[in-house]
Amino acid sequence: MKRPLILVTNDDGITAPGIRKLINIVNEIGDVIVVAPNSPQSGKGHAITINSTLSFEELNLDGPQKDFSCSGTPVDCVKMALDKILPRKPDLVVSGINHGANSSINVIYSGTMSAAVEAGVEGLQAIGFSLSDLKWEADFDQAEDFIRDIILKTLENPMPKGVVLNVNIPKLNKSDIKGIKVCKQANAKWEESFDERTNPHGRKYYWLTGYFNNMDESEDADETALTNGFISIVPVKFDMTAYEYMNELNSIYK
Amino acid sequence: MKRPLILVTNDDGITAPGIRKLINIVNEIGDVIVVAPNSPQSGKGHAITINSTLSFEELNLDGPQKDFSCSGTPVDCVKMALDKILPRKPDLVVSGINHGANSSINVIYSGTMSAAVEAGVEGLQAIGFSLSDLKWEADFDQAEDFIRDIILKTLENPMPKGVVLNVNIPKLNKSDIKGIKVCKQANAKWEESFDERTNPHGRKYYWLTGYFNNMDESEDADETALTNGFISIVPVKFDMTAYEYMNELNSIYK
């Protein structure tokens, strides 16, 4: 196989330690172009920029890769990379390493995973990587060998069009990680509890807070795998049709 | 059945003609509380506001409903409504009527549909309505009877938890609408083509533009139904697991 062209993006921003680690890993594997947000874009989901403009600029950072900083969301970054920056379609798109888990329902809020899903919409091979550690100085070294393995396996075993991978890594030392487990998206949700405050002018405002409620104890759920010390891999698709409910719905609208 | 409590939201903003029409329709059916963005939020997908604050205020608009204008995204509106505004869990959440179609892949970019999906995550009955007409002064009257019919049928036939409806209405006179068709999400995508411009200071900037590429001619795809003059209803779920690829993935990571 000739040297692959790899696009790297994320949602924590182009200077985040997580993306710099991911760049180091893929620099050994292929020719790397980074197109990532110029500011944190966590929780941006699949947002795109319609009502304002976008821009990007090339940065001069250490390493053989090319780095482009983009003003938009993670999904904007993928779109701009494909239309304006990359010399050809990339062989792989990797997103992350996210500072914080994107398991279960978080796949839908996550800019990291939305970038990977957008690459899937474009018919590309794509993987999102997240580490269950929100800290800026999280230890990404422990996961390095696993990430390299998953990337190489994906290049050797291309996925069908429309499928991308959501990889979540527990916050453990390398020697304590039990292995890699293929999983489904756990049934879980956030229980919101907005934190109400009053501004100096007497007006109320709110911070989004809440706690995570895992309602899924099943053996093959990604949350279970992470709790048990495994790296979880969920194959993700963007066809959101609930096929299993179509018959009943047809009987209602016949 | 006692009078249902209905939450209304959208992504075009609380003053958009589409949401005002939807409010008129549901005012006849139940007790209505509107929590909608105070500014246009098209294309915001499932974005939530993590790194800045949110606020809302009650407006005094015509009609029996209560109107709350919220500073966040459509998904923020649903979260705030449930945690801070509604007296109890609503019996139904309706989003729209969107100015423009949200069929096929647009479900993933759409703030209107993401609000409905978020309600589904909360275990609520939810429907997103969109009219295939981007104009602010689009004629929402033609679809009124169909929308009422779909809302009443949904209240009478509750969906399983985790399923919401994506309803798209063709831009036709009422008498030319052929009926309602249960569909799957069409396989389609946007072919991006950023419009490059130069600002007065010599720096390049871009507008996201593109054309819609429908790759799905199948009879039960929502794009096909719309083209043929039907209202399309796609049951949508937020479990994005590609179950059909799990066996093969397991063989790669065994």
Coordinates of C-alpha atoms in Angstrom, one line a residue, chain B residues 48-206:
Chain B
I48 CA -25.2 22.5 23.3
T49 CA -23.8 25.5 25.2
I50 CA -21.0 24.3 27.6
N51 CA -18.4 27.1 27.6
S52 CA -20.8 30.1 28.0
T53 CA -23.9 30.9 29.9
L54 CA -27.6 30.8 28.9
S55 CA -30.6 32.9 29.8
F56 CA -34.3 33.1 28.9
E57 CA -37.2 35.5 29.3
E58 CA -40.9 35.3 29.1
L59 CA -42.4 37.3 26.2
N60 CA -45.9 38.6 26.0
L61 CA -47.2 37.5 22.6
D62 CA -50.8 37.0 21.3
G63 CA -52.5 33.7 22.1
P64 CA -53.2 31.4 25.1
Q65 CA -49.7 29.8 25.0
K66 CA -46.8 31.0 27.1
D67 CA -43.7 32.1 25.2
F68 CA -40.1 31.9 26.4
S69 CA -37.2 33.2 24.4
C70 CA -33.9 31.4 25.1
S71 CA -30.4 32.5 24.3
G72 CA -29.1 29.0 23.3
T73 CA -29.4 26.4 20.6
P74 CA -32.5 24.4 19.9
V75 CA -31.2 21.5 22.1
D76 CA -30.4 24.0 24.9
C77 CA -34.1 25.2 24.6
V78 CA -35.3 21.6 25.2
K79 CA -33.0 21.1 28.2
M80 CA -33.9 24.5 29.8
A81 CA -37.6 23.9 29.2
L82 CA -37.5 20.6 31.0
D83 CA -35.3 21.6 33.9
K84 CA -36.4 25.2 34.5
I85 CA -39.6 26.2 32.7
L86 CA -42.2 23.4 32.4
P87 CA -44.4 22.5 35.4
R88 CA -44.1 18.8 34.5
K89 CA -42.9 16.5 31.7
P90 CA -44.7 17.4 28.5
D91 CA -46.9 14.9 26.7
L92 CA -45.5 16.0 23.4
V93 CA -42.7 18.1 22.0
V94 CA -43.1 19.6 18.5
S95 CA -40.3 21.4 16.7
G96 CA -40.7 23.7 13.6
I97 CA -42.3 24.3 11.3
N98 CA -38.9 24.7 9.8
H99 CA -38.4 27.1 6.9
G100 CA -36.8 24.5 4.5
A101 CA -36.7 20.7 4.2
N102 CA -34.9 18.5 6.8
S103 CA -35.2 15.3 4.8
S104 CA -32.4 12.7 4.3
I105 CA -29.0 13.7 5.7
N106 CA -30.3 17.1 6.7
V107 CA -31.7 15.4 9.9
I108 CA -28.1 15.5 11.2
Y109 CA -27.4 19.2 10.6
S110 CA -30.9 20.4 11.5
G111 CA -31.5 22.3 14.8
T112 CA -35.2 21.6 14.4
M113 CA -34.7 17.9 14.3
S114 CA -32.0 17.9 16.9
A115 CA -34.5 19.5 19.3
A116 CA -36.9 16.7 18.6
V117 CA -34.2 14.0 19.0
E118 CA -33.1 15.6 22.3
A119 CA -36.7 15.2 23.5
G120 CA -36.5 11.6 22.4
V121 CA -33.3 11.2 24.5
E122 CA -35.5 12.4 27.4
G123 CA -38.0 9.7 26.7
L124 CA -40.6 12.1 25.4
Q125 CA -42.9 11.9 22.3
A126 CA -41.5 14.3 19.7
I127 CA -42.1 15.4 16.1
G128 CA -40.1 17.8 13.9
F129 CA -42.0 19.5 11.1
S130 CA -40.3 21.1 8.1
L131 CA -41.7 22.7 4.9
S132 CA -39.7 22.5 1.7
D133 CA -39.7 26.2 1.3
L134 CA -36.8 28.4 2.6
K135 CA -38.7 31.6 2.3
W136 CA -39.7 33.6 5.5
E137 CA -43.1 34.2 4.0
A138 CA -43.6 30.5 3.0
D139 CA -47.3 29.4 2.9
F140 CA -47.6 27.2 6.0
D141 CA -51.5 27.1 5.7
Q142 CA -51.4 24.4 3.1
A143 CA -50.0 21.9 5.5
E144 CA -52.0 22.8 8.5
D145 CA -54.6 19.9 8.3
F146 CA -51.9 17.3 7.8
I147 CA -49.8 18.6 10.7
R148 CA -52.9 18.5 13.0
D149 CA -53.6 14.9 11.8
I150 CA -50.1 13.7 12.5
I151 CA -50.0 15.3 16.0
L152 CA -53.4 13.8 16.9
K153 CA -52.3 10.3 15.6
T154 CA -49.1 10.6 17.6
L155 CA -51.0 11.4 20.8
E156 CA -53.3 8.5 20.2
N157 CA -50.5 6.1 19.3
P158 CA -47.5 6.8 21.4
M159 CA -44.1 5.8 19.9
P160 CA -41.7 3.5 21.7
K161 CA -39.1 5.4 23.8
G162 CA -36.2 6.6 21.7
V163 CA -38.1 7.1 18.5
V164 CA -39.2 10.5 17.2
L165 CA -40.7 11.6 13.9
N166 CA -39.1 13.6 11.1
V167 CA -42.0 15.1 9.0
N168 CA -41.2 16.9 5.8
I169 CA -43.9 18.6 3.7
P170 CA -43.6 19.4 0.0
K171 CA -44.1 23.0 -1.2
L172 CA -47.5 22.3 -2.8
N173 CA -51.1 23.5 -2.4
K174 CA -53.1 21.4 0.0
S175 CA -55.2 19.8 -2.8
D176 CA -52.0 18.7 -4.7
I177 CA -50.5 16.9 -1.7
K178 CA -50.9 13.2 -2.4
G179 CA -51.0 12.0 1.2
I180 CA -48.6 10.9 4.0
K181 CA -45.9 8.3 3.5
V182 CA -43.8 6.5 6.0
C183 CA -40.2 6.5 4.7
K184 CA -36.6 5.8 5.5
Q185 CA -33.9 8.5 5.5
A186 CA -32.7 8.8 1.9
N187 CA -29.0 8.3 1.1
A188 CA -28.1 11.8 0.1
K189 CA -25.4 14.4 0.8
W190 CA -24.3 17.9 0.2
E191 CA -21.5 18.5 -2.3
E192 CA -19.6 21.3 -0.8
S193 CA -18.2 24.2 -2.8
F194 CA -17.0 27.1 -0.6
D195 CA -17.5 30.5 -2.0
E196 CA -14.1 32.3 -1.6
R197 CA -14.0 36.0 -1.1
T198 CA -11.4 38.6 0.0
N199 CA -12.1 41.0 2.8
P200 CA -11.1 44.7 2.7
H201 CA -7.9 43.9 4.5
G202 CA -6.8 41.3 1.9
R203 CA -7.6 38.2 3.9
K204 CA -9.6 35.4 2.3
Y205 CA -12.8 34.2 3.8
Y206 CA -15.4 31.6 2.8

